[in-house]
mmCIF file of C-alpha atoms in Angstrom:
data_model
loop_
_atom_site.group_PDB
_atom_site.id
_atom_site.type_symbol
_atom_site.label_atom_id
_atom_site.label_comp_id
_atom_site.label_asym_id
_atom_site.label_seq_id
_atom_site.Cartn_x
_atom_site.Cartn_y
_atom_site.Cartn_z
ATOM 1 C CA MET A 28 -14.914 7.166 -7.064
ATOM 2 C CA SER A 29 -13.104 8.717 -9.954
ATOM 3 C CA SER A 30 -10.318 7.225 -11.958
ATOM 4 C CA THR A 31 -8.097 10.144 -10.608
ATOM 5 C CA ASP A 32 -9.483 9.010 -6.929
ATOM 6 C CA ILE A 33 -8.825 5.264 -7.675
ATOM 7 C CA ILE A 34 -5.891 6.618 -8.920
ATOM 8 C CA ILE A 35 -4.216 9.016 -6.196
ATOM 9 C CA GLY A 36 -5.857 6.684 -3.673
ATOM 10 C CA GLU A 37 -4.271 3.154 -4.500
ATOM 11 C CA VAL A 38 -0.677 4.711 -5.415
ATOM 12 C CA VAL A 39 -0.644 6.601 -1.753
ATOM 13 C CA GLY A 40 -1.563 4.180 0.434
ATOM 14 C CA THR A 41 -0.205 0.808 -1.019
ATOM 15 C CA ALA A 42 3.704 2.598 -1.416
ATOM 16 C CA LEU A 43 2.501 3.449 1.863
ATOM 17 C CA LEU A 44 1.923 0.112 2.915
ATOM 18 C CA ILE A 45 4.680 -1.840 1.287
ATOM 19 C CA LEU A 46 7.282 1.400 2.324
ATOM 20 C CA LEU A 47 6.009 0.839 6.609
ATOM 21 C CA GLY A 48 5.333 -2.963 6.427
ATOM 22 C CA GLY A 49 8.592 -3.785 3.622
ATOM 23 C CA GLY A 50 10.551 -1.535 6.421
ATOM 24 C CA VAL A 51 9.936 -4.035 8.840
ATOM 25 C CA CYS A 52 11.558 -6.454 7.402
ATOM 26 C CA ALA A 53 14.490 -4.649 5.785
ATOM 27 C CA ALA A 54 14.852 -3.279 9.771
ATOM 28 C CA VAL A 55 15.161 -7.182 11.165
ATOM 29 C CA THR A 56 17.045 -8.770 8.459
ATOM 30 C CA LEU A 57 19.732 -6.103 8.132
ATOM 31 C CA LYS A 58 22.790 -5.574 10.179
ATOM 32 C CA LYS A 59 23.646 -1.965 11.365
ATOM 33 C CA SER A 60 20.045 -1.604 12.002
ATOM 34 C CA LYS A 61 18.775 -1.504 15.815
ATOM 35 C CA ALA A 62 16.098 -3.546 14.965
ATOM 36 C CA GLN A 63 17.655 -6.561 13.262
ATOM 37 C CA ASN A 64 17.135 -9.906 14.787
ATOM 38 C CA ALA A 65 13.568 -8.470 16.541
ATOM 39 C CA GLY A 66 11.415 -11.725 14.981
ATOM 40 C CA TRP A 67 9.096 -12.250 14.414
ATOM 41 C CA LEU A 68 6.521 -10.635 16.381
ATOM 42 C CA ALA A 69 8.133 -7.474 15.403
ATOM 43 C CA ILE A 70 7.703 -8.031 11.368
ATOM 44 C CA THR A 71 3.439 -8.911 12.534
ATOM 45 C CA PHE A 72 2.781 -5.919 14.511
ATOM 46 C CA GLY A 73 4.915 -3.483 11.315
ATOM 47 C CA TRP A 74 2.688 -4.925 8.981
ATOM 48 C CA GLY A 75 -0.627 -4.704 11.237
ATOM 49 C CA PHE A 76 0.213 -0.646 12.212
ATOM 50 C CA ALA A 77 1.645 -0.212 7.824
ATOM 51 C CA VAL A 78 -2.340 -1.776 7.264
ATOM 52 C CA LEU A 79 -3.380 0.878 9.448
ATOM 53 C CA THR A 80 -1.410 3.718 7.950
ATOM 54 C CA ALA A 81 -1.532 3.161 4.723
ATOM 55 C CA ALA A 82 -5.660 2.451 4.652
ATOM 56 C CA TYR A 83 -7.092 5.620 6.654
ATOM 57 C CA VAL A 84 -4.870 7.627 4.180
ATOM 58 C CA ALA A 85 -6.688 6.077 1.256
ATOM 59 C CA ALA A 86 -9.651 5.506 3.075
ATOM 60 C CA GLY A 87 -11.750 8.762 1.693
ATOM 61 C CA VAL A 88 -10.489 8.800 -1.232
ATOM 62 C CA SER A 89 -9.794 5.487 -3.405
ATOM 63 C CA GLY A 90 -11.543 2.973 -0.354
ATOM 64 C CA ALA A 91 -8.448 1.588 0.214
ATOM 65 C CA HIS A 92 -8.309 -1.827 -1.345
ATOM 66 C CA LEU A 93 -4.969 -1.734 -1.816
ATOM 67 C CA ASN A 94 -4.835 -5.447 -3.082
ATOM 68 C CA PRO A 95 -5.748 -6.262 -5.755
ATOM 69 C CA ALA A 96 -7.866 -9.623 -4.226
ATOM 70 C CA VAL A 97 -9.878 -7.125 -1.783
ATOM 71 C CA THR A 98 -10.308 -5.124 -4.962
ATOM 72 C CA ILE A 99 -11.442 -8.814 -6.770
ATOM 73 C CA GLY A 100 -13.433 -9.571 -3.637
ATOM 74 C CA LEU A 101 -15.710 -6.792 -3.559
ATOM 75 C CA ALA A 102 -15.649 -7.316 -7.274
ATOM 76 C CA VAL A 103 -17.423 -11.001 -6.871
ATOM 77 C CA THR A 104 -20.139 -8.791 -4.381
ATOM 78 C CA GLY A 105 -20.738 -6.386 -6.368
ATOM 79 C CA GLY A 106 -18.858 -3.934 -4.712
ATOM 80 C CA THR A 107 -17.046 -2.539 -7.484
ATOM 81 C CA PRO A 108 -17.484 -2.821 -11.041
ATOM 82 C CA TRP A 109 -15.366 -5.065 -13.027
ATOM 83 C CA ASP A 110 -14.608 -2.101 -15.230
ATOM 84 C CA GLN A 111 -13.436 -0.197 -12.910
ATOM 85 C CA VAL A 112 -10.564 -3.275 -11.632
ATOM 86 C CA PRO A 113 -7.711 -3.629 -13.194
ATOM 87 C CA LEU A 114 -7.292 0.682 -12.919
ATOM 88 C CA TYR A 115 -7.343 -0.395 -9.365
ATOM 89 C CA ILE A 116 -5.129 -3.692 -9.298
ATOM 90 C CA GLY A 117 -2.373 -1.488 -12.140
ATOM 91 C CA SER A 118 -2.447 1.879 -9.251
ATOM 92 C CA GLN A 119 -1.562 -0.735 -6.477
ATOM 93 C CA MET A 120 1.227 -2.468 -8.335
ATOM 94 C CA VAL A 121 2.427 0.838 -9.025
ATOM 95 C CA GLY A 122 2.511 1.977 -5.450
ATOM 96 C CA ALA A 123 4.006 -1.806 -4.211
ATOM 97 C CA MET A 124 6.997 -0.643 -7.146
ATOM 98 C CA LEU A 125 7.002 2.358 -5.340
ATOM 99 C CA GLY A 126 7.397 1.502 -1.645
ATOM 100 C CA ALA A 127 9.322 -0.815 -2.559
ATOM 101 C CA PHE A 128 11.952 1.511 -3.815
ATOM 102 C CA LEU A 129 11.666 4.001 -1.225
ATOM 103 C CA VAL A 130 11.963 1.038 1.383
ATOM 104 C CA TRP A 131 15.672 0.447 -0.166
ATOM 105 C CA VAL A 132 16.610 3.980 -0.231
ATOM 106 C CA ALA A 133 14.967 4.508 3.848
ATOM 107 C CA TYR A 134 17.715 1.155 4.042
ATOM 108 C CA TYR A 135 20.486 1.902 1.727
ATOM 109 C CA GLY A 136 23.672 2.974 4.037
ATOM 110 C CA GLN A 137 21.912 -1.081 5.992
ATOM 111 C CA PHE A 138 22.129 -3.270 2.212
ATOM 112 C CA GLN A 139 25.239 -1.579 1.337
ATOM 113 C CA ALA A 140 26.371 -3.007 5.136
ATOM 114 C CA HIS A 141 24.880 -6.036 4.293
ATOM 115 C CA MET A 142 25.749 -6.815 0.814
ATOM 116 C CA ALA A 143 29.633 -6.245 1.873
ATOM 117 C CA ASP A 144 29.123 -8.312 4.761
ATOM 118 C CA LEU A 145 28.298 -10.917 1.545
ATOM 119 C CA ALA A 146 30.424 -10.207 -0.551
ATOM 120 C CA ALA A 147 33.933 -10.977 1.832
ATOM 121 C CA GLN A 148 31.133 -14.211 2.351
ATOM 122 C CA PRO A 149 30.766 -15.286 -1.030
ATOM 123 C CA GLU A 150 29.971 -19.139 -0.568
ATOM 124 C CA ALA A 151 26.751 -17.421 2.117
ATOM 125 C CA ALA A 152 25.220 -15.391 -1.037
ATOM 126 C CA GLU A 153 25.417 -17.835 -3.743
ATOM 127 C CA GLY A 154 25.023 -21.036 -2.077
ATOM 128 C CA PRO A 155 23.090 -24.000 -3.506
ATOM 129 C CA ASP A 156 19.837 -22.533 -2.655
ATOM 130 C CA ASP A 157 20.042 -18.968 -4.703
ATOM 131 C CA ALA A 158 18.478 -20.780 -7.705
ATOM 132 C CA LYS A 159 15.576 -20.502 -4.988
ATOM 133 C CA ALA A 160 16.082 -17.192 -3.078
ATOM 134 C CA GLY A 161 18.274 -14.660 -2.410
ATOM 135 C CA PRO A 162 19.737 -13.215 0.983
ATOM 136 C CA VAL A 163 17.596 -10.299 1.099
ATOM 137 C CA LEU A 164 14.461 -11.419 -1.092
ATOM 138 C CA GLY A 165 12.519 -11.473 2.008
ATOM 139 C CA ILE A 166 12.445 -7.620 2.638
ATOM 140 C CA PHE A 167 10.800 -7.496 -0.936
ATOM 141 C CA SER A 168 8.697 -10.470 -0.723
ATOM 142 C CA THR A 169 7.404 -14.034 0.678
ATOM 143 C CA GLY A 170 8.498 -17.151 0.711
ATOM 144 C CA PRO A 171 7.379 -20.542 2.408
ATOM 145 C CA GLU A 172 9.604 -22.437 4.724
ATOM 146 C CA VAL A 173 8.476 -25.930 3.439
ATOM 147 C CA ARG A 174 8.282 -25.198 -0.985
ATOM 148 C CA ASN A 175 5.418 -27.370 -1.760
ATOM 149 C CA ALA A 176 3.932 -25.613 -4.097
ATOM 150 C CA ALA A 177 -0.101 -27.389 -3.141
ATOM 151 C CA MET A 178 0.777 -26.766 0.933
ATOM 152 C CA ASN A 179 2.208 -22.452 0.284
ATOM 153 C CA LEU A 180 -1.338 -22.735 -2.157
ATOM 154 C CA ALA A 181 -3.732 -23.443 -0.274
ATOM 155 C CA THR A 182 -1.870 -21.552 2.781
ATOM 156 C CA GLU A 183 -2.267 -19.020 1.115
ATOM 157 C CA VAL A 184 -5.977 -19.170 -0.124
ATOM 158 C CA ILE A 185 -7.157 -19.540 3.483
ATOM 159 C CA GLY A 186 -5.354 -16.474 4.391
ATOM 160 C CA THR A 187 -6.964 -14.403 1.872
ATOM 161 C CA PHE A 188 -10.052 -15.888 2.887
ATOM 162 C CA VAL A 189 -10.135 -14.494 6.609
ATOM 163 C CA LEU A 190 -8.890 -11.553 5.388
ATOM 164 C CA LEU A 191 -12.057 -10.908 2.302
ATOM 165 C CA ILE A 192 -14.661 -12.032 4.447
ATOM 166 C CA ALA A 193 -13.630 -10.430 7.917
ATOM 167 C CA ILE A 194 -13.855 -7.171 4.965
ATOM 168 C CA LEU A 195 -16.808 -8.199 3.856
ATOM 169 C CA THR A 196 -18.888 -8.898 6.972
ATOM 170 C CA GLN A 197 -16.906 -6.211 8.792
ATOM 171 C CA GLY A 198 -14.908 -3.645 6.865
ATOM 172 C CA LEU A 199 -16.551 -1.725 4.415
ATOM 173 C CA ASN A 200 -18.009 1.706 4.202
ATOM 174 C CA GLY A 201 -21.434 2.369 3.442
ATOM 175 C CA SER A 202 -21.197 1.823 0.087
ATOM 176 C CA GLY A 203 -19.935 -1.037 -0.340
ATOM 177 C CA GLU A 204 -17.131 -0.231 -2.131
ATOM 178 C CA GLY A 205 -14.011 0.491 -0.258
ATOM 179 C CA LEU A 206 -13.204 -0.114 3.677
ATOM 180 C CA GLY A 207 -14.798 1.853 6.373
ATOM 181 C CA THR A 208 -13.287 4.242 9.179
ATOM 182 C CA LEU A 209 -13.687 1.188 12.029
ATOM 183 C CA GLY A 210 -13.224 -1.191 8.662
ATOM 184 C CA VAL A 211 -9.383 0.013 8.115
ATOM 185 C CA LEU A 212 -8.849 0.146 12.385
ATOM 186 C CA ILE A 213 -10.185 -4.301 12.087
ATOM 187 C CA THR A 214 -8.326 -5.030 8.658
ATOM 188 C CA ALA A 215 -5.172 -4.254 10.210
ATOM 189 C CA LEU A 216 -5.854 -6.763 14.068
ATOM 190 C CA VAL A 217 -6.983 -8.797 11.471
ATOM 191 C CA VAL A 218 -4.171 -8.817 8.968
ATOM 192 C CA VAL A 219 -1.644 -9.043 12.297
ATOM 193 C CA SER A 220 -3.483 -11.792 13.430
ATOM 194 C CA ILE A 221 -3.557 -13.598 9.744
ATOM 195 C CA GLY A 222 0.402 -12.714 10.489
ATOM 196 C CA LEU A 223 0.903 -14.447 13.984
ATOM 197 C CA SER A 224 -1.711 -17.526 12.992
ATOM 198 C CA LEU A 225 -1.247 -18.025 10.127
ATOM 199 C CA GLY A 226 2.146 -16.916 8.125
ATOM 200 C CA GLY A 227 4.781 -19.345 9.522
ATOM 201 C CA PRO A 228 4.748 -21.784 6.370
ATOM 202 C CA THR A 229 4.806 -18.903 3.412
ATOM 203 C CA GLY A 230 5.136 -15.597 5.163
ATOM 204 C CA TYR A 231 1.564 -14.537 4.779
ATOM 205 C CA ALA A 232 0.893 -13.000 1.349
ATOM 206 C CA ILE A 233 -2.113 -12.147 1.526
ATOM 207 C CA ASN A 234 -2.438 -9.773 -1.672
ATOM 208 C CA PRO A 235 -0.207 -10.295 -4.855
ATOM 209 C CA ALA A 236 0.840 -6.280 -5.137
ATOM 210 C CA ARG A 237 2.048 -7.085 -1.956
ATOM 211 C CA ASP A 238 4.691 -9.836 -3.446
ATOM 212 C CA LEU A 239 4.622 -9.134 -6.668
ATOM 213 C CA GLY A 240 5.548 -5.768 -6.992
ATOM 214 C CA PRO A 241 8.407 -5.486 -4.443
ATOM 215 C CA ARG A 242 9.638 -9.138 -6.101
ATOM 216 C CA ILE A 243 9.757 -7.051 -9.383
ATOM 217 C CA VAL A 244 11.704 -3.889 -7.348
ATOM 218 C CA HIS A 245 14.321 -6.852 -6.304
ATOM 219 C CA ALA A 246 14.859 -7.933 -9.795
ATOM 220 C CA LEU A 247 15.684 -4.456 -10.985
ATOM 221 C CA LEU A 248 18.053 -3.513 -7.443
ATOM 222 C CA PRO A 249 21.884 -2.847 -8.257
ATOM 223 C CA LEU A 250 22.635 -4.874 -5.760
ATOM 224 C CA LYS A 251 25.420 -7.297 -5.723
ATOM 225 C CA HIS A 252 25.147 -11.257 -4.304
ATOM 226 C CA LYS A 253 21.555 -10.103 -3.775
ATOM 227 C CA GLY A 254 20.741 -13.896 -5.087
ATOM 228 C CA ARG A 255 17.643 -14.888 -7.116
ATOM 229 C CA SER A 256 14.334 -13.165 -7.257
ATOM 230 C CA ASP A 257 12.726 -16.806 -7.109
ATOM 231 C CA TRP A 258 10.304 -16.729 -9.556
ATOM 232 C CA GLY A 259 9.541 -19.902 -9.996
ATOM 233 C CA TYR A 260 7.194 -19.728 -6.092
ATOM 234 C CA ALA A 261 5.896 -16.002 -7.530
ATOM 235 C CA TRP A 262 2.671 -17.402 -8.793
ATOM 236 C CA VAL A 263 2.053 -18.631 -5.596
ATOM 237 C CA PRO A 264 0.969 -15.648 -3.596
ATOM 238 C CA VAL A 265 -0.649 -14.174 -6.283
ATOM 239 C CA VAL A 266 -3.363 -17.382 -7.797
ATOM 240 C CA GLY A 267 -3.754 -17.977 -4.459
ATOM 241 C CA PRO A 268 -4.509 -14.350 -2.675
ATOM 242 C CA VAL A 269 -7.025 -14.526 -6.312
ATOM 243 C CA VAL A 270 -8.302 -17.484 -5.079
ATOM 244 C CA GLY A 271 -9.220 -16.948 -1.077
ATOM 245 C CA ALA A 272 -10.510 -13.754 -2.799
ATOM 246 C CA VAL A 273 -12.834 -15.332 -5.258
ATOM 247 C CA LEU A 274 -14.290 -17.892 -2.280
ATOM 248 C CA ALA A 275 -15.394 -15.407 -0.168
ATOM 249 C CA GLY A 276 -16.880 -13.079 -2.065
ATOM 250 C CA LEU A 277 -18.333 -15.579 -3.234
ATOM 251 C CA LEU A 278 -18.845 -16.999 0.080
ATOM 252 C CA TYR A 279 -20.531 -13.674 0.981
ATOM 253 C CA ASN A 280 -23.214 -13.845 -1.561
ATOM 254 C CA VAL A 281 -24.569 -16.796 -0.054
ATOM 255 C CA ALA A 282 -24.356 -16.630 3.089
ATOM 256 C CA PHE A 283 -24.542 -12.897 4.480
ATOM 257 C CA ALA A 284 -25.716 -10.613 1.716
#
């Protein structure tokens, strides 16, 4: 992969991933959205289809990593050169922030209506939990239902391990440097499975760029009563997926390579 291929594929692909994935979260969350309260099934399948769309777009250009955990897992197994890892991750972060911004643009009217309602009920917008997470933060990034760092970290490690071991054993293209045509479909279905089976405790980030990039955008957006961006938790969906990816890569080297 050339540097230009990596940048274009990962920026565009990750932006599409977050636009569609964050979009379904916005659709389910925000007032005046036709999909408000559609529920967890809508979110899990929305994210699965987001992976399907974004990965098919980027697979032929950059290998469709779209996730620093995937890049690191492939580097551990030798599929991606370590000197390309920073370029992949940097491109994914840019794409994730762009996608999160586009979610805000696409749902601008719904954000305005939702935040106006919160402004009319300031006690709901700025209650005791405001120091932990804002009322629309879940559109942009993940958060735990039970706040325990060790448990939350373990959940993200396990979920990402499942994702990576599935990709490494079933999803790679012929050169082993990214997703193949069938691998994209397999990966999308695995993401749905992870969401349904393991997503309940933390919201299944399983992707550091998917969580950190949009969290930064949440912090920067001019939304009144948006609350905090929960930076005290932000390290969990970064460290957990990295650990899970490394463990999956090491197991693959020992048992499958």
